[in-house]
Each structure stands twice: as structure tokens, then as C-alpha cells.
Coordinates of C-alpha atoms in Angstrom, one line a residue:
M1 CA 98.6 97.1 85.0
S2 CA 100.6 98.8 87.8
L3 CA 98.5 99.5 90.9
L4 CA 100.6 102.6 91.5
H5 CA 99.6 104.0 88.1
K6 CA 96.0 103.2 88.7
I7 CA 96.0 105.1 92.1
A8 CA 98.1 107.9 90.6
L9 CA 95.5 108.5 87.9
S10 CA 92.8 109.0 90.6
C11 CA 95.3 111.5 92.4
I12 CA 95.6 114.0 89.6
T13 CA 94.0 117.3 90.7
G14 CA 91.1 118.2 88.4
V15 CA 90.7 114.7 86.9
G16 CA 87.4 113.4 88.1
S17 CA 85.6 110.1 87.4
I18 CA 84.3 111.0 83.9
L19 CA 87.6 112.6 82.6
A20 CA 89.6 109.6 84.0
R21 CA 87.4 107.2 82.0
N22 CA 87.9 109.3 78.9
L23 CA 91.7 109.2 79.5
I24 CA 91.7 105.4 79.9
S25 CA 89.5 105.0 76.8
Y26 CA 91.7 107.2 74.7
C27 CA 95.1 106.0 75.9
G28 CA 94.3 102.3 76.7
S29 CA 95.6 102.1 80.3
P30 CA 96.8 104.3 83.3
E31 CA 100.4 103.7 82.4
D32 CA 99.8 105.0 78.9
V33 CA 98.1 108.1 80.2
F34 CA 101.3 109.1 81.9
I35 CA 103.6 108.4 79.0
A36 CA 101.4 109.9 76.3
K37 CA 102.5 113.1 74.5
K38 CA 100.7 116.3 75.4
K39 CA 99.6 116.8 71.8
H40 CA 97.8 113.5 72.0
L41 CA 96.3 114.0 75.4
S42 CA 95.1 117.4 74.3
K43 CA 92.6 115.7 72.0
V44 CA 90.8 114.1 75.0
P45 CA 87.5 115.8 75.8
G46 CA 87.8 117.9 79.0
I47 CA 91.6 118.2 79.0
G48 CA 92.9 121.7 79.3
P49 CA 96.5 123.1 79.6
K50 CA 96.4 123.1 83.4
T51 CA 95.5 119.4 83.6
L52 CA 98.1 118.5 81.0
E53 CA 100.7 120.0 83.3
L54 CA 99.4 118.1 86.3
I55 CA 99.6 114.8 84.5
G56 CA 103.2 115.5 83.6
N57 CA 104.4 116.3 87.1
H58 CA 105.3 113.7 89.9
R59 CA 102.9 114.9 92.6
A60 CA 100.2 112.3 91.7
F61 CA 102.8 109.5 92.0
E62 CA 104.1 110.8 95.4
R63 CA 100.5 110.8 96.7
A64 CA 99.9 107.3 95.2
E65 CA 102.9 105.9 96.8
K66 CA 101.7 107.1 100.2
E67 CA 98.3 105.5 99.6
L68 CA 99.8 102.3 98.4
A69 CA 101.7 102.0 101.6
F70 CA 98.6 102.7 103.6
I71 CA 96.4 100.0 101.9
N72 CA 99.2 97.4 102.2
K73 CA 99.7 98.1 105.9
Y74 CA 95.9 97.8 106.7
N75 CA 95.0 95.0 104.3
I76 CA 92.7 97.2 102.1
Q77 CA 91.6 96.1 98.7
A78 CA 92.1 98.5 95.9
L79 CA 89.6 98.1 93.0
F80 CA 90.3 99.7 89.7
L81 CA 87.4 100.2 87.1
T82 CA 88.7 97.4 84.9
D83 CA 89.4 94.9 87.7
S84 CA 87.0 91.9 87.7
A85 CA 86.2 92.4 91.4
Y86 CA 85.1 96.0 90.7
P87 CA 81.3 96.2 91.4
K88 CA 79.7 95.6 88.0
R89 CA 76.5 97.4 88.7
L90 CA 78.4 100.5 89.6
K91 CA 80.7 100.2 86.7
N92 CA 77.7 100.6 84.4
C93 CA 77.1 104.1 85.9
F94 CA 78.6 106.9 83.7
D95 CA 80.3 108.6 86.6
A96 CA 81.5 105.6 88.6
P97 CA 84.8 106.2 90.4
V98 CA 87.8 104.7 88.7
M99 CA 89.3 103.7 92.0
L100 CA 87.6 102.2 95.1
Y101 CA 89.1 101.1 98.5
F102 CA 87.4 98.2 100.2
K103 CA 88.0 96.6 103.7
G104 CA 85.9 93.5 104.3
N105 CA 84.8 90.2 102.8
A106 CA 81.4 91.0 101.1
D107 CA 80.8 90.0 97.5
L108 CA 80.2 93.4 95.9
N109 CA 78.7 91.5 92.9
A110 CA 76.2 89.5 95.0
G111 CA 73.0 88.3 93.2
K112 CA 70.8 90.8 95.1
V113 CA 72.1 94.1 96.3
I114 CA 69.7 96.6 98.1
S115 CA 70.5 100.1 99.3
V116 CA 68.5 101.2 102.4
V117 CA 68.6 105.0 103.1
G118 CA 66.6 107.5 105.2
T119 CA 66.7 110.4 107.5
R120 CA 69.2 110.8 110.4
N121 CA 66.3 111.9 112.6
S122 CA 64.3 108.7 112.4
T123 CA 61.1 108.2 114.3
E124 CA 59.8 104.9 115.9
Y125 CA 57.6 104.5 112.8
G126 CA 60.7 104.5 110.5
R127 CA 62.7 102.4 112.9
E128 CA 59.9 99.7 113.0
I129 CA 59.7 99.7 109.2
C130 CA 63.4 99.2 108.9
R131 CA 63.5 96.3 111.4
S132 CA 60.7 94.5 109.7
L133 CA 62.2 95.1 106.2
L134 CA 65.6 93.7 107.1
A135 CA 64.1 90.7 108.9
G136 CA 62.1 89.8 105.7
L137 CA 65.1 90.2 103.5
K138 CA 66.9 87.5 105.4
T139 CA 65.3 84.9 103.1
H140 CA 66.7 86.6 100.1
N141 CA 70.3 86.7 101.4
A142 CA 70.6 90.1 100.0
L143 CA 73.7 92.4 100.4
I144 CA 72.6 95.6 102.3
V145 CA 74.2 98.9 101.4
S146 CA 73.9 102.2 103.3
G147 CA 76.0 105.1 104.4
L148 CA 76.8 104.4 108.1
A149 CA 75.2 107.7 109.1
Y150 CA 72.9 108.4 112.1
G151 CA 69.3 107.2 112.0
I152 CA 68.1 104.9 109.3
D153 CA 71.5 104.1 107.9
F154 CA 72.9 102.9 111.2
L155 CA 69.7 100.9 111.8
A156 CA 69.9 99.3 108.4
H157 CA 73.4 98.1 109.0
K158 CA 72.7 96.9 112.5
E159 CA 69.5 95.0 111.5
A160 CA 71.3 93.4 108.6
L161 CA 74.0 92.0 110.9
K162 CA 71.3 90.9 113.3
N163 CA 69.6 88.9 110.5
S164 CA 72.9 87.4 109.3
L165 CA 72.9 89.5 106.2
S166 CA 76.2 90.9 104.7
T167 CA 76.2 94.8 104.8
V168 CA 78.5 97.4 103.4
G169 CA 78.9 101.0 104.6
I170 CA 79.9 103.6 101.9
M171 CA 82.1 106.2 103.4
A172 CA 82.4 110.0 102.5
H173 CA 86.1 110.0 103.7
G174 CA 89.2 107.8 103.8
L175 CA 89.4 104.4 105.6
D176 CA 91.8 105.8 108.2
R177 CA 88.8 107.0 110.2
I178 CA 85.2 106.3 111.0
Y179 CA 82.5 109.0 110.9
P180 CA 80.5 109.3 113.1
A181 CA 83.1 108.1 115.7
Q182 CA 80.3 106.6 117.8
H183 CA 79.7 104.0 115.0
R184 CA 83.1 102.5 115.2
P185 CA 82.0 99.3 117.1
L186 CA 79.3 98.7 114.5
A187 CA 81.8 99.4 111.6
E188 CA 84.2 96.8 113.1
K189 CA 81.5 94.2 113.1
M190 CA 80.7 95.2 109.5
V191 CA 84.2 94.5 108.3
A192 CA 83.9 91.0 109.6
S193 CA 80.5 90.5 108.0
G194 CA 80.4 92.9 105.0
G195 CA 82.8 95.8 104.8
L196 CA 83.5 99.4 104.3
L197 CA 83.9 101.0 100.9
T198 CA 85.1 104.4 99.7
E199 CA 86.5 106.2 96.7
F200 CA 88.4 108.7 99.0
L201 CA 92.1 108.5 99.8
S202 CA 93.3 108.1 103.4
G203 CA 93.5 111.5 105.2
T204 CA 90.3 112.7 103.4
V205 CA 87.9 114.2 106.0
P206 CA 84.1 114.0 105.8
D207 CA 83.6 117.4 104.2
R208 CA 80.1 118.3 103.2
E209 CA 80.7 118.1 99.4
N210 CA 81.9 114.5 99.8
F211 CA 78.4 113.1 100.8
P212 CA 76.6 113.6 97.4
K213 CA 79.6 111.8 95.8
R214 CA 79.2 109.0 98.4
N215 CA 75.5 108.8 97.6
R216 CA 76.1 108.0 94.0
I217 CA 78.0 104.8 95.0
I218 CA 75.1 103.9 97.4
A219 CA 72.7 104.2 94.4
G220 CA 74.9 102.7 91.7
L221 CA 76.1 99.7 93.7
A222 CA 72.5 98.3 94.2
D223 CA 69.6 96.9 92.1
V224 CA 67.2 98.9 94.1
T225 CA 67.2 101.8 96.6
I226 CA 64.6 101.8 99.4
V227 CA 63.8 105.1 101.2
V228 CA 62.4 104.2 104.6
E229 CA 61.8 107.7 106.0
A230 CA 63.1 111.0 104.7
N231 CA 62.5 114.8 104.7
I232 CA 61.8 116.7 101.5
K233 CA 65.4 117.8 101.5
G234 CA 68.4 115.7 102.3
G235 CA 70.8 112.9 101.3
A236 CA 68.2 110.2 101.0
L237 CA 66.3 112.0 98.3
I238 CA 69.6 112.8 96.5
T239 CA 70.3 109.0 96.5
A240 CA 66.9 108.3 95.2
D241 CA 67.3 110.7 92.3
L242 CA 70.7 109.3 91.5
A243 CA 69.3 105.8 91.4
N244 CA 66.6 107.0 89.0
S245 CA 69.2 108.6 86.8
Y246 CA 71.0 105.1 86.7
N247 CA 67.7 103.5 85.7
R248 CA 67.5 101.6 88.9
D249 CA 64.3 100.8 90.9
V250 CA 63.4 103.1 93.8
F251 CA 60.9 102.3 96.5
A252 CA 59.6 104.6 99.3
F253 CA 57.4 103.8 102.4
P254 CA 54.6 106.3 102.6
G255 CA 53.7 108.3 105.8
R256 CA 51.1 110.7 107.1
I257 CA 50.8 113.9 105.1
N258 CA 51.8 116.1 108.1
D259 CA 54.8 114.1 109.3
E260 CA 58.0 116.0 108.4
Y261 CA 60.1 112.8 108.0
S262 CA 57.6 111.2 105.7
S263 CA 57.3 114.3 103.4
G264 CA 60.3 113.1 101.2
C265 CA 58.9 109.6 100.7
N266 CA 55.4 110.9 100.0
H267 CA 56.9 113.4 97.4
L268 CA 58.9 110.6 95.7
I269 CA 55.7 108.5 95.4
K270 CA 53.5 111.5 94.3
T271 CA 56.0 112.5 91.5
N272 CA 56.4 108.9 90.2
R273 CA 60.1 108.7 91.2
A274 CA 59.5 105.8 93.6
N275 CA 57.3 102.8 93.8
L276 CA 55.1 102.7 96.9
I277 CA 56.0 100.0 99.3
T278 CA 54.1 99.0 102.5
K279 CA 55.5 95.5 103.0
L280 CA 58.3 93.2 101.6
A281 CA 55.8 91.4 99.3
D282 CA 55.4 94.7 97.3
L283 CA 59.1 94.7 96.7
E284 CA 59.2 91.0 95.8
Y285 CA 56.3 91.4 93.3
I286 CA 57.6 94.5 91.5
L287 CA 61.2 93.1 91.2
G288 CA 59.9 89.7 90.1
W289 CA 61.5 87.9 93.1
T290 CA 58.4 85.7 93.5
E291 CA 58.9 84.6 89.9
L292 CA 62.5 84.0 90.5
Q293 CA 61.8 81.8 93.5
N294 CA 58.9 79.8 91.9
Q295 CA 60.2 79.5 88.4
P296 CA 61.3 75.8 87.6
R297 CA 64.7 75.3 86.1
V298 CA 64.5 75.1 82.3
N299 CA 66.1 71.9 81.0
T300 CA 65.2 71.9 77.4
Q301 CA 67.4 73.3 74.6
L302 CA 66.3 76.1 72.3
S303 CA 65.1 75.0 68.9
L304 CA 68.0 74.8 66.4
A305 CA 65.7 76.4 63.9
I306 CA 66.2 79.7 65.7
N307 CA 69.2 81.6 64.4
L308 CA 70.8 83.4 67.3
S309 CA 73.6 85.9 67.2
D310 CA 76.6 85.4 69.6
E311 CA 75.1 87.9 72.0
E312 CA 71.7 86.3 71.9
K313 CA 73.3 82.9 72.6
K314 CA 75.0 84.2 75.7
I315 CA 71.7 85.6 77.0
A316 CA 69.8 82.4 76.1
E317 CA 72.3 80.2 77.8
V318 CA 72.1 82.2 81.0
L319 CA 68.2 82.1 80.9
L320 CA 68.2 78.4 80.3
D321 CA 70.4 77.9 83.4
K322 CA 68.7 80.5 85.7
G323 CA 65.1 80.5 84.5
C324 CA 64.2 84.1 85.5
I325 CA 66.9 86.7 86.1
I326 CA 67.2 90.4 86.9
V327 CA 68.7 92.4 84.1
D328 CA 71.6 93.7 86.1
E329 CA 72.6 90.1 87.0
L330 CA 72.1 89.1 83.4
A331 CA 74.7 91.8 82.4
I332 CA 77.1 90.5 84.9
L333 CA 76.8 86.8 83.8
T334 CA 76.9 87.6 80.1
G335 CA 79.6 90.2 80.3
L336 CA 77.6 92.4 77.8
P337 CA 77.6 96.2 78.2
Q338 CA 74.2 97.6 79.3
S339 CA 73.6 99.3 76.0
K340 CA 74.3 96.2 74.0
L341 CA 72.3 94.0 76.4
A342 CA 69.3 96.2 76.2
L343 CA 69.3 96.3 72.4
T344 CA 69.8 92.5 72.2
I345 CA 67.0 91.7 74.6
L346 CA 64.7 94.0 72.7
G347 CA 65.4 92.1 69.5
M348 CA 64.8 88.8 71.3
E349 CA 61.5 90.0 72.7
M350 CA 60.4 91.0 69.1
K351 CA 61.4 87.6 67.9
G352 CA 59.3 86.0 70.7
I353 CA 62.3 84.4 72.4
V354 CA 62.2 86.1 75.7
I355 CA 59.5 87.9 77.8
G356 CA 59.9 90.8 80.2
L357 CA 58.4 90.7 83.8
P358 CA 57.9 93.4 86.4
G359 CA 61.2 94.6 88.0
N360 CA 63.4 94.4 84.9
V361 CA 63.3 90.5 85.0
Y362 CA 63.5 88.4 81.9
K363 CA 62.8 84.8 81.1
L364 CA 62.6 82.5 78.0
V365 CA 59.2 82.2 76.5

């Protein structure tokens, strides 16, 4: 598929992530979207007369050509929704961007991906938690994701690099700038040991409405979102709610009931929207990482008496190789859609073939 057409699809005014996915599903490819007849496009849910006119003009291609020149000049990787390098965890989210722009060397499909978020007005309590958490995560070689904002975000990236962990900053603007500007030195280090990722075209400024869009990528890219310290209102709680909506694990560190910047974490825990975490061992237990580390490799073959479907065979082969595995990684390795995977695993559990462990982890019985 033409990269120009992929970018152009994301440049059409009024065509957001969901509508773009509908267009691709209906037409087959970005190229086909632009050559399809209006009477056919009008059948796509969400398409109106104004959008039909915008698809038919050349402005999207003019903007796409400009962006293509920018990414080629600055060695930026363009990731389309159907590309193999596109983050598979994010792809499973219904509102995932069809186009991402990435500068760096991180594996966006790493085995363990953790988002760490929190208030911009961090206290020493929150900063100490963040330092301790990132130091502990070094043993898991996790990819650390955050938003490169002031406070906890900045510290999460900084401590990740300090502990030799790859870290990716999700931007609310184009890759032609760094916001806040004071974080440019850190951002440059991150490009060398992680990267910067955005859905926004060059020239896009960090307008207020861009940050909730940015937060959905922070939540969707990871297995788990950890809220270190947060107010009752703000971006960290938005990210936590988005992670919950994607059926991802959320953790929050508690604080004193009269501390303003612990009120958000306490609220998440009280309303059962986050697991309580006080130390890394809590995360490891709930996610099943202790099982993953201690589980011996299974070398025996499944009994030939068990009649497995093609999907069940894919799952069984991965579990035979890995022992225990997180469900999101299982989806990546099997190539099965989340809906199909969930249904197949349920059937295998009922047959007594697999067993579920805390943290969406599965293993063969």
C-alpha cells in the first residue's frame, strides 16, 4: 500500500480514528477509499455529504506530501494500522489511531509494557515511589511509557533511562517540537534509548484538546497503567479510565486521605477502578509475573486424544513454548483477534486444557 495514501487518509478533515477504520474495512485499503464511488462510500457508517466531498478533493494529498517529506528528512517511522510494526496492544483498542509517527529504536511490541503516569505537581512522596518502582522494574526489562510532561511523567522517563530501561514518550503534538521545551535534553536521550511517538502531524501545536487523545495511546500501548500520584481531576485519572475501558490492568499507590495529590489514587482504589499497590511485589503477583519467572518450560506434547481446533492449536503451541503468558502477549504471538482469543480460551478452560491465573495470565493444565 502507498504510504502517501495511508497518510492522506489520516489528513481528511472530519475523519477520525473510528471512521477511518470503517472506511478501510469497507473499501479494503486507503487507496481504495480514494477511488471508491460516492454512492458506495455513502453506505459507510458515519459518512455524510461533507465528508464525501473532502475525500474527493486533493487537500489531503497536499498535506500528506508535506508530511512525507518531513518524515523522510528526519528519519521518522510512519506506522499504519495494518503494518506489522504497529503496536499490537494499541491496535486492539477500538479508537486506535490509523497513523502513528515514531522516532527511536524501542520495540513497541515488547513482552512487557508499562505506562507510568501521575500529577505534574509531584511531591517527594510520589517521587520516591517512582524511583523505587523504576529501579525494581529493571529486572523485568519492561518498556516504560509516559507523556513527557512535568512531574511524574518526566521522572518516570528519567528513572527508566537511569535503570537501563527503554522508554517512550507519547506526544500531544507533532515531532517537529518538544513540549515542554525544557525537556528537550531528556527527549534526545530517549530517542537513543526508546523513542517519541505521536499520532499528530508536524506543525500540530500542543492544544488542550490533544492531551486526552494522547492519553488513550498511553493507556492502549501498555499491559498495565500505574498511577503514582494524582489529583482527583487531571490527565492521570483520564488515562486510568481509558485503560479500564480497554480492559487493561490499572494500579494506584495510596496516600494519606488529606493529601491533595493522593486524592485521585485513593479514589481509583475506593471505586475499584485500580488495584492497590504499595510495592513492586504487588504488581508482580497480580500480573502473574512471579509465575512467569518460576514456571518451568513445558517440554511434553499435548495428548493426541484431545481434538483441538486450529485456533486452539495456535494457543497450545505458544503455551507449550512459553509456559505462562500474559493474554495480550498471547494475542500477539498467535495473531488472533482479542474477541476470538477470549472465546477460544474460554472453551479451552471449560475443556480443562488451560487455566487462568491472576493478571490475565494463562498456562496449560
